[in-house]
């Protein structure tokens, strides 16, 4: 396992939670693009993560961040992931050699290690997530959880499983905002004054407008996820049971946390990075970026009616 100290600043996160949420940088063949957002530390200079239009100029020796790619993946996803990793290396990581940390709930096979390590000159590490980190907490009533799962299945609720920003399905999080408001009342000291409340609420916090950043690809500072505010927030939500009784996802939880605990300028939209997570795509529209892309900017999801990016 990689040491925690090696992940202090930025973590470039590719998370695949039992779905094929593969994040690709600009120029992926066959139009596989979307909209990455980045959570940055305001104390870090923009060059530490390349900054807009500067990726070509950043070198491992001078401006690389203390960062890694984190991939949550199954052994059976190996051959679906290999093209993503190959293109990520070709378009970006061959210049920086950021290490990869692969995580699984069962040991990785030698085949998986062989074929992933062969795709990069960077260091690759393979971790086993402990069963207690995946198991159902003791306070969850599984009979109630199964009944709710069946109800959601009957109602055809999707994925009853941040890059593109869009509206969440309201049936998956009926009580999430009530829990958030209760947390804010209980722990007002954690709410940032210069926050992004206007992104997630149309009425100054009375209701949640369902906007969130898709978290299947995000670039984030671990200082946020390890902060006292976020750990208290997650523990508070965990005890409410909504991850099991409803379908609270990591995307709205991450998004609400970022909106409440960070300053506005700490959240950044990397419009120059192309990405796709079915069925939505972000394709850079600027001419200088299109010279390096394969995608059609008219297919970009950013300003469609169901997108929150315009906010």
PDB file of C-alpha atoms in Angstrom:
ATOM      1  CA  UNK A   1       0.000   0.000   0.000  1.00  0.00           C
ATOM      2  CA  UNK A   2       1.201   3.526  -0.733  1.00  0.00           C
ATOM      3  CA  UNK A   3       2.033   5.592   2.318  1.00  0.00           C
ATOM      4  CA  UNK A   4      -0.404   8.329   3.300  1.00  0.00           C
ATOM      5  CA  UNK A   5       2.469  10.838   3.377  1.00  0.00           C
ATOM      6  CA  UNK A   6       2.992  10.306  -0.329  1.00  0.00           C
ATOM      7  CA  UNK A   7      -0.519  11.584  -1.038  1.00  0.00           C
ATOM      8  CA  UNK A   8      -0.362  14.843   0.906  1.00  0.00           C
ATOM      9  CA  UNK A   9      -1.197  17.397  -1.751  1.00  0.00           C
ATOM     10  CA  UNK A  10      -3.098  16.621  -4.880  1.00  0.00           C
ATOM     11  CA  UNK A  11      -4.731  13.373  -5.710  1.00  0.00           C
ATOM     12  CA  UNK A  12      -5.724  12.866  -9.301  1.00  0.00           C
ATOM     13  CA  UNK A  13      -8.650  10.567  -8.830  1.00  0.00           C
ATOM     14  CA  UNK A  14     -10.086   8.086 -11.278  1.00  0.00           C
ATOM     15  CA  UNK A  15     -12.786   6.249  -9.366  1.00  0.00           C
ATOM     16  CA  UNK A  16     -14.698   3.320 -10.792  1.00  0.00           C
ATOM     17  CA  UNK A  17     -17.336   2.133  -8.331  1.00  0.00           C
ATOM     18  CA  UNK A  18     -18.397  -1.106  -9.966  1.00  0.00           C
ATOM     19  CA  UNK A  19     -19.215   0.736 -13.167  1.00  0.00           C
ATOM     20  CA  UNK A  20     -17.161   1.584 -16.209  1.00  0.00           C
ATOM     21  CA  UNK A  21     -16.530   5.251 -15.315  1.00  0.00           C
ATOM     22  CA  UNK A  22     -13.308   5.666 -17.245  1.00  0.00           C
ATOM     23  CA  UNK A  23     -11.744   9.113 -17.289  1.00  0.00           C
ATOM     24  CA  UNK A  24      -9.756  10.153 -20.345  1.00  0.00           C
ATOM     25  CA  UNK A  25      -7.903  13.314 -21.138  1.00  0.00           C
ATOM     26  CA  UNK A  26      -8.308  15.406 -24.266  1.00  0.00           C
ATOM     27  CA  UNK A  27      -7.812  13.597 -27.583  1.00  0.00           C
ATOM     28  CA  UNK A  28      -9.309  10.241 -26.659  1.00  0.00           C
ATOM     29  CA  UNK A  29     -10.352   8.431 -29.864  1.00  0.00           C
ATOM     30  CA  UNK A  30     -14.000   7.730 -30.559  1.00  0.00           C
ATOM     31  CA  UNK A  31     -15.230  10.851 -28.744  1.00  0.00           C
ATOM     32  CA  UNK A  32     -14.873   9.767 -25.128  1.00  0.00           C
ATOM     33  CA  UNK A  33     -14.910  13.079 -23.288  1.00  0.00           C
ATOM     34  CA  UNK A  34     -16.572  15.080 -20.513  1.00  0.00           C
ATOM     35  CA  UNK A  35     -16.145  17.940 -17.983  1.00  0.00           C
ATOM     36  CA  UNK A  36     -13.568  17.651 -15.212  1.00  0.00           C
ATOM     37  CA  UNK A  37     -13.635  19.937 -12.239  1.00  0.00           C
ATOM     38  CA  UNK A  38     -10.722  20.367  -9.863  1.00  0.00           C
ATOM     39  CA  UNK A  39     -10.526  21.066  -6.159  1.00  0.00           C
ATOM     40  CA  UNK A  40      -7.282  22.925  -5.528  1.00  0.00           C
ATOM     41  CA  UNK A  41      -5.394  24.252  -2.549  1.00  0.00           C
ATOM     42  CA  UNK A  42      -5.273  28.072  -2.862  1.00  0.00           C
ATOM     43  CA  UNK A  43      -1.783  28.061  -1.371  1.00  0.00           C
ATOM     44  CA  UNK A  44      -0.453  26.066  -4.308  1.00  0.00           C
ATOM     45  CA  UNK A  45       0.614  27.943  -7.456  1.00  0.00           C
ATOM     46  CA  UNK A  46      -1.398  27.145 -10.551  1.00  0.00           C
ATOM     47  CA  UNK A  47       1.663  25.611 -12.174  1.00  0.00           C
ATOM     48  CA  UNK A  48       1.608  22.739  -9.684  1.00  0.00           C
ATOM     49  CA  UNK A  49      -1.252  21.190 -11.622  1.00  0.00           C
ATOM     50  CA  UNK A  50      -0.313  22.556 -14.994  1.00  0.00           C
ATOM     51  CA  UNK A  51      -2.898  25.328 -15.096  1.00  0.00           C
ATOM     52  CA  UNK A  52      -5.007  26.034 -18.152  1.00  0.00           C
ATOM     53  CA  UNK A  53      -3.175  25.437 -21.422  1.00  0.00           C
ATOM     54  CA  UNK A  54       0.137  24.673 -19.707  1.00  0.00           C
ATOM     55  CA  UNK A  55       0.178  20.885 -19.707  1.00  0.00           C
ATOM     56  CA  UNK A  56       2.742  20.756 -22.511  1.00  0.00           C
ATOM     57  CA  UNK A  57       5.214  22.843 -20.499  1.00  0.00           C
ATOM     58  CA  UNK A  58       5.107  21.046 -17.171  1.00  0.00           C
ATOM     59  CA  UNK A  59       7.900  18.598 -16.486  1.00  0.00           C
ATOM     60  CA  UNK A  60       8.281  16.007 -13.794  1.00  0.00           C
ATOM     61  CA  UNK A  61      11.489  17.637 -12.608  1.00  0.00           C
ATOM     62  CA  UNK A  62      10.091  21.158 -12.230  1.00  0.00           C
ATOM     63  CA  UNK A  63       6.383  21.434 -11.589  1.00  0.00           C
ATOM     64  CA  UNK A  64       4.893  18.028 -10.893  1.00  0.00           C
ATOM     65  CA  UNK A  65       2.476  17.808  -8.002  1.00  0.00           C
ATOM     66  CA  UNK A  66       2.820  15.332  -5.164  1.00  0.00           C
ATOM     67  CA  UNK A  67       0.012  13.228  -6.610  1.00  0.00           C
ATOM     68  CA  UNK A  68      -1.156   9.866  -7.870  1.00  0.00           C
ATOM     69  CA  UNK A  69      -3.962   8.253  -9.824  1.00  0.00           C
ATOM     70  CA  UNK A  70      -6.324   6.224  -7.623  1.00  0.00           C
ATOM     71  CA  UNK A  71      -8.340   3.570  -9.440  1.00  0.00           C
ATOM     72  CA  UNK A  72     -10.991   1.473  -7.702  1.00  0.00           C
ATOM     73  CA  UNK A  73     -11.383  -1.511 -10.011  1.00  0.00           C
ATOM     74  CA  UNK A  74     -12.108  -5.227 -10.277  1.00  0.00           C
ATOM     75  CA  UNK A  75      -9.874  -7.873 -11.840  1.00  0.00           C
ATOM     76  CA  UNK A  76     -12.566  -8.513 -14.448  1.00  0.00           C
ATOM     77  CA  UNK A  77     -12.371  -4.864 -15.592  1.00  0.00           C
ATOM     78  CA  UNK A  78      -8.749  -5.202 -16.691  1.00  0.00           C
ATOM     79  CA  UNK A  79      -9.265  -5.313 -20.441  1.00  0.00           C
ATOM     80  CA  UNK A  80     -11.900  -2.581 -20.384  1.00  0.00           C
ATOM     81  CA  UNK A  81      -9.511  -0.320 -18.479  1.00  0.00           C
ATOM     82  CA  UNK A  82      -6.357  -0.947 -20.521  1.00  0.00           C
ATOM     83  CA  UNK A  83      -7.359   1.390 -23.418  1.00  0.00           C
ATOM     84  CA  UNK A  84      -8.091   4.158 -20.916  1.00  0.00           C
ATOM     85  CA  UNK A  85      -4.729   3.760 -19.228  1.00  0.00           C
ATOM     86  CA  UNK A  86      -2.943   3.571 -22.566  1.00  0.00           C
ATOM     87  CA  UNK A  87      -4.536   6.810 -23.760  1.00  0.00           C
ATOM     88  CA  UNK A  88      -3.978   8.514 -20.414  1.00  0.00           C
ATOM     89  CA  UNK A  89      -0.291   7.682 -20.703  1.00  0.00           C
ATOM     90  CA  UNK A  90      -0.096   8.771 -24.355  1.00  0.00           C
ATOM     91  CA  UNK A  91      -1.871  12.086 -23.816  1.00  0.00           C
ATOM     92  CA  UNK A  92      -0.613  13.092 -20.411  1.00  0.00           C
ATOM     93  CA  UNK A  93       1.198  10.879 -17.970  1.00  0.00           C
ATOM     94  CA  UNK A  94       4.218   9.904 -20.078  1.00  0.00           C
ATOM     95  CA  UNK A  95       5.461  13.428 -19.357  1.00  0.00           C
ATOM     96  CA  UNK A  96       4.961  13.283 -15.583  1.00  0.00           C
ATOM     97  CA  UNK A  97       4.954   9.624 -14.501  1.00  0.00           C
ATOM     98  CA  UNK A  98       2.421  10.057 -11.721  1.00  0.00           C
ATOM     99  CA  UNK A  99       2.088   6.703  -9.919  1.00  0.00           C
ATOM    100  CA  UNK A 100      -1.045   4.559 -10.005  1.00  0.00           C
ATOM    101  CA  UNK A 101      -2.705   3.123  -6.909  1.00  0.00           C
ATOM    102  CA  UNK A 102      -5.139   0.327  -7.803  1.00  0.00           C
ATOM    103  CA  UNK A 103      -7.634  -0.706  -5.119  1.00  0.00           C
ATOM    104  CA  UNK A 104      -9.800  -3.823  -5.018  1.00  0.00           C
ATOM    105  CA  UNK A 105     -11.878  -5.723  -2.462  1.00  0.00           C
ATOM    106  CA  UNK A 106     -10.117  -8.959  -3.463  1.00  0.00           C
ATOM    107  CA  UNK A 107      -6.409  -9.511  -4.241  1.00  0.00           C
ATOM    108  CA  UNK A 108      -5.301  -8.445  -7.697  1.00  0.00           C
ATOM    109  CA  UNK A 109      -4.310 -11.225 -10.055  1.00  0.00           C
ATOM    110  CA  UNK A 110      -0.809 -11.474 -11.452  1.00  0.00           C
ATOM    111  CA  UNK A 111      -2.325 -10.944 -14.896  1.00  0.00           C
ATOM    112  CA  UNK A 112      -3.838  -7.637 -13.776  1.00  0.00           C
ATOM    113  CA  UNK A 113      -0.535  -6.469 -12.312  1.00  0.00           C
ATOM    114  CA  UNK A 114       1.422  -7.566 -15.382  1.00  0.00           C
ATOM    115  CA  UNK A 115      -0.735  -5.830 -17.976  1.00  0.00           C
ATOM    116  CA  UNK A 116      -1.260  -2.573 -16.067  1.00  0.00           C
ATOM    117  CA  UNK A 117       2.361  -2.126 -15.019  1.00  0.00           C
ATOM    118  CA  UNK A 118       3.447  -2.707 -18.636  1.00  0.00           C
ATOM    119  CA  UNK A 119       1.484   0.333 -19.806  1.00  0.00           C
ATOM    120  CA  UNK A 120       3.453   2.909 -17.815  1.00  0.00           C
ATOM    121  CA  UNK A 121       6.943   3.797 -16.690  1.00  0.00           C
ATOM    122  CA  UNK A 122       5.438   5.124 -13.480  1.00  0.00           C
ATOM    123  CA  UNK A 123       5.235   3.146 -10.270  1.00  0.00           C
ATOM    124  CA  UNK A 124       2.138   0.974  -9.822  1.00  0.00           C
ATOM    125  CA  UNK A 125       0.848  -0.235  -6.458  1.00  0.00           C
ATOM    126  CA  UNK A 126      -1.976  -2.676  -5.701  1.00  0.00           C
ATOM    127  CA  UNK A 127      -3.977  -2.420  -2.490  1.00  0.00           C
ATOM    128  CA  UNK A 128      -6.569  -4.649  -0.859  1.00  0.00           C
ATOM    129  CA  UNK A 129      -9.446  -2.793   0.801  1.00  0.00           C
ATOM    130  CA  UNK A 130     -10.325  -4.364   4.127  1.00  0.00           C
ATOM    131  CA  UNK A 131     -13.707  -6.065   4.313  1.00  0.00           C
ATOM    132  CA  UNK A 132     -14.885  -3.867   7.181  1.00  0.00           C
ATOM    133  CA  UNK A 133     -14.589  -0.857   4.885  1.00  0.00           C
ATOM    134  CA  UNK A 134     -17.136  -2.457   2.552  1.00  0.00           C
ATOM    135  CA  UNK A 135     -19.407  -4.162   5.031  1.00  0.00           C
ATOM    136  CA  UNK A 136     -22.788  -2.898   6.241  1.00  0.00           C
ATOM    137  CA  UNK A 137     -22.567  -1.007   9.574  1.00  0.00           C
ATOM    138  CA  UNK A 138     -24.246  -2.552  12.583  1.00  0.00           C
ATOM    139  CA  UNK A 139     -26.777   0.279  12.846  1.00  0.00           C
ATOM    140  CA  UNK A 140     -28.296  -0.515   9.423  1.00  0.00           C
ATOM    141  CA  UNK A 141     -31.516  -2.564   9.404  1.00  0.00           C
ATOM    142  CA  UNK A 142     -31.011  -4.763   6.347  1.00  0.00           C
ATOM    143  CA  UNK A 143     -34.683  -5.713   6.174  1.00  0.00           C
ATOM    144  CA  UNK A 144     -35.548  -2.029   5.721  1.00  0.00           C
ATOM    145  CA  UNK A 145     -32.673  -1.581   3.290  1.00  0.00           C
ATOM    146  CA  UNK A 146     -33.862  -4.531   1.123  1.00  0.00           C
ATOM    147  CA  UNK A 147     -37.424  -3.216   1.113  1.00  0.00           C
ATOM    148  CA  UNK A 148     -36.180   0.192  -0.054  1.00  0.00           C
ATOM    149  CA  UNK A 149     -33.999  -1.419  -2.719  1.00  0.00           C
ATOM    150  CA  UNK A 150     -37.001  -3.287  -4.039  1.00  0.00           C
ATOM    151  CA  UNK A 151     -39.086  -0.115  -3.996  1.00  0.00           C
ATOM    152  CA  UNK A 152     -36.428   1.743  -5.996  1.00  0.00           C
ATOM    153  CA  UNK A 153     -36.197  -1.155  -8.434  1.00  0.00           C
ATOM    154  CA  UNK A 154     -39.977  -1.105  -8.886  1.00  0.00           C
ATOM    155  CA  UNK A 155     -39.806   2.637  -9.524  1.00  0.00           C
ATOM    156  CA  UNK A 156     -36.936   2.139 -11.988  1.00  0.00           C
ATOM    157  CA  UNK A 157     -34.537   4.335 -10.042  1.00  0.00           C
ATOM    158  CA  UNK A 158     -31.191   4.258 -11.884  1.00  0.00           C
ATOM    159  CA  UNK A 159     -27.959   2.883 -10.445  1.00  0.00           C
ATOM    160  CA  UNK A 160     -29.566   1.398  -7.210  1.00  0.00           C
ATOM    161  CA  UNK A 161     -25.432   1.553  -7.399  1.00  0.00           C
ATOM    162  CA  UNK A 162     -17.027  15.550 -10.783  1.00  0.00           C
ATOM    163  CA  UNK A 163     -16.811  15.979 -13.647  1.00  0.00           C
ATOM    164  CA  UNK A 164     -19.964  16.584 -15.561  1.00  0.00           C
ATOM    165  CA  UNK A 165     -22.294  18.700 -13.452  1.00  0.00           C
ATOM    166  CA  UNK A 166     -25.996  17.922 -13.605  1.00  0.00           C
ATOM    167  CA  UNK A 167     -29.119  17.371 -11.541  1.00  0.00           C
ATOM    168  CA  UNK A 168     -29.392  14.306  -9.308  1.00  0.00           C
ATOM    169  CA  UNK A 169     -32.403  11.994  -9.458  1.00  0.00           C
ATOM    170  CA  UNK A 170     -34.579  13.248  -6.563  1.00  0.00           C
ATOM    171  CA  UNK A 171     -35.893   9.775  -5.728  1.00  0.00           C
ATOM    172  CA  UNK A 172     -32.377   8.656  -4.791  1.00  0.00           C
ATOM    173  CA  UNK A 173     -31.812  11.312  -2.098  1.00  0.00           C
ATOM    174  CA  UNK A 174     -35.206  12.283  -0.603  1.00  0.00           C
ATOM    175  CA  UNK A 175     -33.817  13.018   2.877  1.00  0.00           C
ATOM    176  CA  UNK A 176     -30.200  13.973   2.110  1.00  0.00           C
ATOM    177  CA  UNK A 177     -30.721  17.730   2.261  1.00  0.00           C
ATOM    178  CA  UNK A 178     -32.579  17.473   5.567  1.00  0.00           C
ATOM    179  CA  UNK A 179     -29.500  15.698   6.955  1.00  0.00           C
ATOM    180  CA  UNK A 180     -27.203  18.367   5.484  1.00  0.00           C
ATOM    181  CA  UNK A 181     -29.218  21.182   7.073  1.00  0.00           C
ATOM    182  CA  UNK A 182     -29.190  19.364  10.408  1.00  0.00           C
ATOM    183  CA  UNK A 183     -25.409  19.043  10.171  1.00  0.00           C
ATOM    184  CA  UNK A 184     -25.033  22.753   9.349  1.00  0.00           C
ATOM    185  CA  UNK A 185     -27.124  23.703  12.375  1.00  0.00           C
ATOM    186  CA  UNK A 186     -25.197  21.334  14.639  1.00  0.00           C
ATOM    187  CA  UNK A 187     -21.741  22.286  13.348  1.00  0.00           C
ATOM    188  CA  UNK A 188     -21.957  25.861  11.984  1.00  0.00           C
ATOM    189  CA  UNK A 189     -18.228  26.324  12.548  1.00  0.00           C
ATOM    190  CA  UNK A 190     -17.475  24.076   9.567  1.00  0.00           C
ATOM    191  CA  UNK A 191     -19.482  26.051   7.007  1.00  0.00           C
ATOM    192  CA  UNK A 192     -17.275  28.349   4.921  1.00  0.00           C
ATOM    193  CA  UNK A 193     -18.626  31.909   4.660  1.00  0.00           C
ATOM    194  CA  UNK A 194     -17.427  32.394   1.085  1.00  0.00           C
ATOM    195  CA  UNK A 195     -18.987  29.140  -0.073  1.00  0.00           C
ATOM    196  CA  UNK A 196     -20.752  27.857  -3.187  1.00  0.00           C
ATOM    197  CA  UNK A 197     -24.240  27.650  -1.746  1.00  0.00           C
ATOM    198  CA  UNK A 198     -25.659  29.337  -4.854  1.00  0.00           C
ATOM    199  CA  UNK A 199     -24.482  26.385  -6.924  1.00  0.00           C
ATOM    200  CA  UNK A 200     -26.380  23.786  -4.893  1.00  0.00           C
ATOM    201  CA  UNK A 201     -29.401  25.820  -3.749  1.00  0.00           C
ATOM    202  CA  UNK A 202     -31.723  28.344  -5.378  1.00  0.00           C
ATOM    203  CA  UNK A 203     -33.057  29.682  -2.074  1.00  0.00           C
ATOM    204  CA  UNK A 204     -29.997  30.156   0.143  1.00  0.00           C
ATOM    205  CA  UNK A 205     -30.053  26.654   1.545  1.00  0.00           C
ATOM    206  CA  UNK A 206     -33.723  26.031   2.254  1.00  0.00           C
ATOM    207  CA  UNK A 207     -33.844  23.362  -0.456  1.00  0.00           C
ATOM    208  CA  UNK A 208     -31.327  21.459  -2.569  1.00  0.00           C
ATOM    209  CA  UNK A 209     -31.555  22.149  -6.295  1.00  0.00           C
ATOM    210  CA  UNK A 210     -29.976  18.712  -7.018  1.00  0.00           C
ATOM    211  CA  UNK A 211     -26.878  20.119  -8.781  1.00  0.00           C
ATOM    212  CA  UNK A 212     -23.727  18.086  -8.272  1.00  0.00           C
ATOM    213  CA  UNK A 213     -20.384  17.316  -9.866  1.00  0.00           C
ATOM    214  CA  UNK A 214     -19.965  13.800 -11.215  1.00  0.00           C
ATOM    215  CA  UNK A 215     -17.169  12.286  -9.180  1.00  0.00           C
ATOM    216  CA  UNK A 216     -16.163   9.404 -11.448  1.00  0.00           C
ATOM    217  CA  UNK A 217     -13.313  11.729 -12.416  1.00  0.00           C
ATOM    218  CA  UNK A 218     -12.084  14.412 -10.085  1.00  0.00           C
ATOM    219  CA  UNK A 219      -8.792  16.069  -9.214  1.00  0.00           C
ATOM    220  CA  UNK A 220      -8.822  16.780  -5.514  1.00  0.00           C
ATOM    221  CA  UNK A 221      -6.668  17.787  -2.600  1.00  0.00           C
ATOM    222  CA  UNK A 222      -6.662  15.126   0.105  1.00  0.00           C
ATOM    223  CA  UNK A 223      -6.643  17.946   2.640  1.00  0.00           C
ATOM    224  CA  UNK A 224     -10.367  18.288   1.937  1.00  0.00           C
ATOM    225  CA  UNK A 225     -11.278  14.605   2.298  1.00  0.00           C
ATOM    226  CA  UNK A 226      -9.116  14.293   5.416  1.00  0.00           C
ATOM    227  CA  UNK A 227     -10.311  17.524   6.976  1.00  0.00           C
ATOM    228  CA  UNK A 228     -12.132  17.535  10.300  1.00  0.00           C
ATOM    229  CA  UNK A 229     -15.145  19.118   8.605  1.00  0.00           C
ATOM    230  CA  UNK A 230     -15.501  16.435   5.941  1.00  0.00           C
ATOM    231  CA  UNK A 231     -14.848  13.513   8.291  1.00  0.00           C
ATOM    232  CA  UNK A 232     -17.475  14.846  10.715  1.00  0.00           C
ATOM    233  CA  UNK A 233     -19.859  15.397   7.808  1.00  0.00           C
ATOM    234  CA  UNK A 234     -19.412  11.906   6.388  1.00  0.00           C
ATOM    235  CA  UNK A 235     -19.756  10.255   9.785  1.00  0.00           C
ATOM    236  CA  UNK A 236     -22.915  12.287  10.417  1.00  0.00           C
ATOM    237  CA  UNK A 237     -24.439  11.148   7.105  1.00  0.00           C
ATOM    238  CA  UNK A 238     -23.301   7.562   7.608  1.00  0.00           C
ATOM    239  CA  UNK A 239     -25.188   7.347  10.880  1.00  0.00           C
ATOM    240  CA  UNK A 240     -28.361   8.559   9.136  1.00  0.00           C
ATOM    241  CA  UNK A 241     -28.332   5.381   7.025  1.00  0.00           C
ATOM    242  CA  UNK A 242     -29.187   7.063   3.732  1.00  0.00           C
ATOM    243  CA  UNK A 243     -26.368   5.335   1.873  1.00  0.00           C
ATOM    244  CA  UNK A 244     -28.298   2.105   2.431  1.00  0.00           C
ATOM    245  CA  UNK A 245     -31.929   3.120   2.923  1.00  0.00           C
ATOM    246  CA  UNK A 246     -31.908   5.498  -0.027  1.00  0.00           C
ATOM    247  CA  UNK A 247     -29.221   5.826  -2.671  1.00  0.00           C
ATOM    248  CA  UNK A 248     -27.012   8.634  -1.483  1.00  0.00           C
ATOM    249  CA  UNK A 249     -24.124   8.623  -3.901  1.00  0.00           C
ATOM    250  CA  UNK A 250     -20.572   9.839  -3.574  1.00  0.00           C
ATOM    251  CA  UNK A 251     -21.203  12.534  -6.208  1.00  0.00           C
ATOM    252  CA  UNK A 252     -23.820  14.633  -4.350  1.00  0.00           C
ATOM    253  CA  UNK A 253     -22.052  14.046  -1.029  1.00  0.00           C
ATOM    254  CA  UNK A 254     -18.687  15.179  -2.430  1.00  0.00           C
ATOM    255  CA  UNK A 255     -20.327  18.109  -4.204  1.00  0.00           C
ATOM    256  CA  UNK A 256     -22.245  19.370  -1.183  1.00  0.00           C
ATOM    257  CA  UNK A 257     -19.122  19.049   0.956  1.00  0.00           C
ATOM    258  CA  UNK A 258     -17.028  20.989  -1.567  1.00  0.00           C
ATOM    259  CA  UNK A 259     -19.720  23.650  -1.870  1.00  0.00           C
ATOM    260  CA  UNK A 260     -20.024  24.144   1.896  1.00  0.00           C
ATOM    261  CA  UNK A 261     -16.467  23.639   3.162  1.00  0.00           C
ATOM    262  CA  UNK A 262     -14.411  25.329   0.421  1.00  0.00           C
ATOM    263  CA  UNK A 263     -14.085  28.908  -0.748  1.00  0.00           C
ATOM    264  CA  UNK A 264     -15.405  29.693  -4.226  1.00  0.00           C
ATOM    265  CA  UNK A 265     -11.962  30.099  -5.732  1.00  0.00           C
ATOM    266  CA  UNK A 266     -10.928  26.628  -4.531  1.00  0.00           C
ATOM    267  CA  UNK A 267     -13.233  24.930  -7.047  1.00  0.00           C
ATOM    268  CA  UNK A 268     -12.062  25.023 -10.647  1.00  0.00           C
ATOM    269  CA  UNK A 269     -13.600  23.924 -13.940  1.00  0.00           C
ATOM    270  CA  UNK A 270     -10.971  22.530 -16.312  1.00  0.00           C
ATOM    271  CA  UNK A 271     -12.720  23.253 -19.557  1.00  0.00           C
ATOM    272  CA  UNK A 272      -9.653  22.259 -21.579  1.00  0.00           C
ATOM    273  CA  UNK A 273      -9.791  18.602 -20.497  1.00  0.00           C
ATOM    274  CA  UNK A 274     -12.135  16.439 -22.557  1.00  0.00           C
ATOM    275  CA  UNK A 275     -14.027  13.622 -20.888  1.00  0.00           C
ATOM    276  CA  UNK A 276     -17.020  11.367 -21.395  1.00  0.00           C
ATOM    277  CA  UNK A 277     -19.113   9.385 -18.986  1.00  0.00           C
ATOM    278  CA  UNK A 278     -22.084   7.877 -20.760  1.00  0.00           C
ATOM    279  CA  UNK A 279     -24.296   9.434 -21.839  1.00  0.00           C
ATOM    280  CA  UNK A 280     -22.731  12.892 -21.323  1.00  0.00           C
ATOM    281  CA  UNK A 281     -19.653  14.493 -22.866  1.00  0.00           C
ATOM    282  CA  UNK A 282     -17.592  17.611 -22.417  1.00  0.00           C
ATOM    283  CA  UNK A 283     -15.655  18.658 -25.488  1.00  0.00           C
ATOM    284  CA  UNK A 284     -13.425  21.764 -25.426  1.00  0.00           C
ATOM    285  CA  UNK A 285     -14.753  24.360 -27.856  1.00  0.00           C
ATOM    286  CA  UNK A 286     -11.814  26.757 -28.182  1.00  0.00           C
ATOM    287  CA  UNK A 287     -10.054  26.560 -31.533  1.00  0.00           C
ATOM    288  CA  UNK A 288      -6.585  26.095 -30.039  1.00  0.00           C
ATOM    289  CA  UNK A 289      -7.881  23.123 -28.057  1.00  0.00           C
ATOM    290  CA  UNK A 290      -9.829  21.665 -30.960  1.00  0.00           C
ATOM    291  CA  UNK A 291      -6.542  21.382 -32.872  1.00  0.00           C
ATOM    292  CA  UNK A 292      -5.628  18.628 -30.390  1.00  0.00           C
ATOM    293  CA  UNK A 293      -9.050  17.027 -29.980  1.00  0.00           C
ATOM    294  CA  UNK A 294     -11.128  14.475 -31.854  1.00  0.00           C
ATOM    295  CA  UNK A 295     -14.508  15.405 -30.414  1.00  0.00           C
ATOM    296  CA  UNK A 296     -17.366  17.497 -31.748  1.00  0.00           C
ATOM    297  CA  UNK A 297     -17.959  20.510 -29.440  1.00  0.00           C
ATOM    298  CA  UNK A 298     -21.595  20.613 -30.513  1.00  0.00           C
ATOM    299  CA  UNK A 299     -22.027  17.328 -28.617  1.00  0.00           C
ATOM    300  CA  UNK A 300     -20.842  18.884 -25.349  1.00  0.00           C
ATOM    301  CA  UNK A 301     -23.292  18.572 -22.456  1.00  0.00           C
ATOM    302  CA  UNK A 302     -22.211  21.770 -20.688  1.00  0.00           C
ATOM    303  CA  UNK A 303     -25.083  24.042 -21.625  1.00  0.00           C
ATOM    304  CA  UNK A 304     -27.882  21.589 -22.208  1.00  0.00           C
ATOM    305  CA  UNK A 305     -30.976  21.984 -20.103  1.00  0.00           C
ATOM    306  CA  UNK A 306     -30.084  19.267 -17.608  1.00  0.00           C
ATOM    307  CA  UNK A 307     -26.539  20.555 -17.073  1.00  0.00           C
ATOM    308  CA  UNK A 308     -25.622  22.617 -14.003  1.00  0.00           C
ATOM    309  CA  UNK A 309     -22.410  23.985 -15.524  1.00  0.00           C
ATOM    310  CA  UNK A 310     -24.072  27.272 -16.480  1.00  0.00           C
ATOM    311  CA  UNK A 311     -24.637  27.932 -12.782  1.00  0.00           C
TER     312      UNK A 311
END
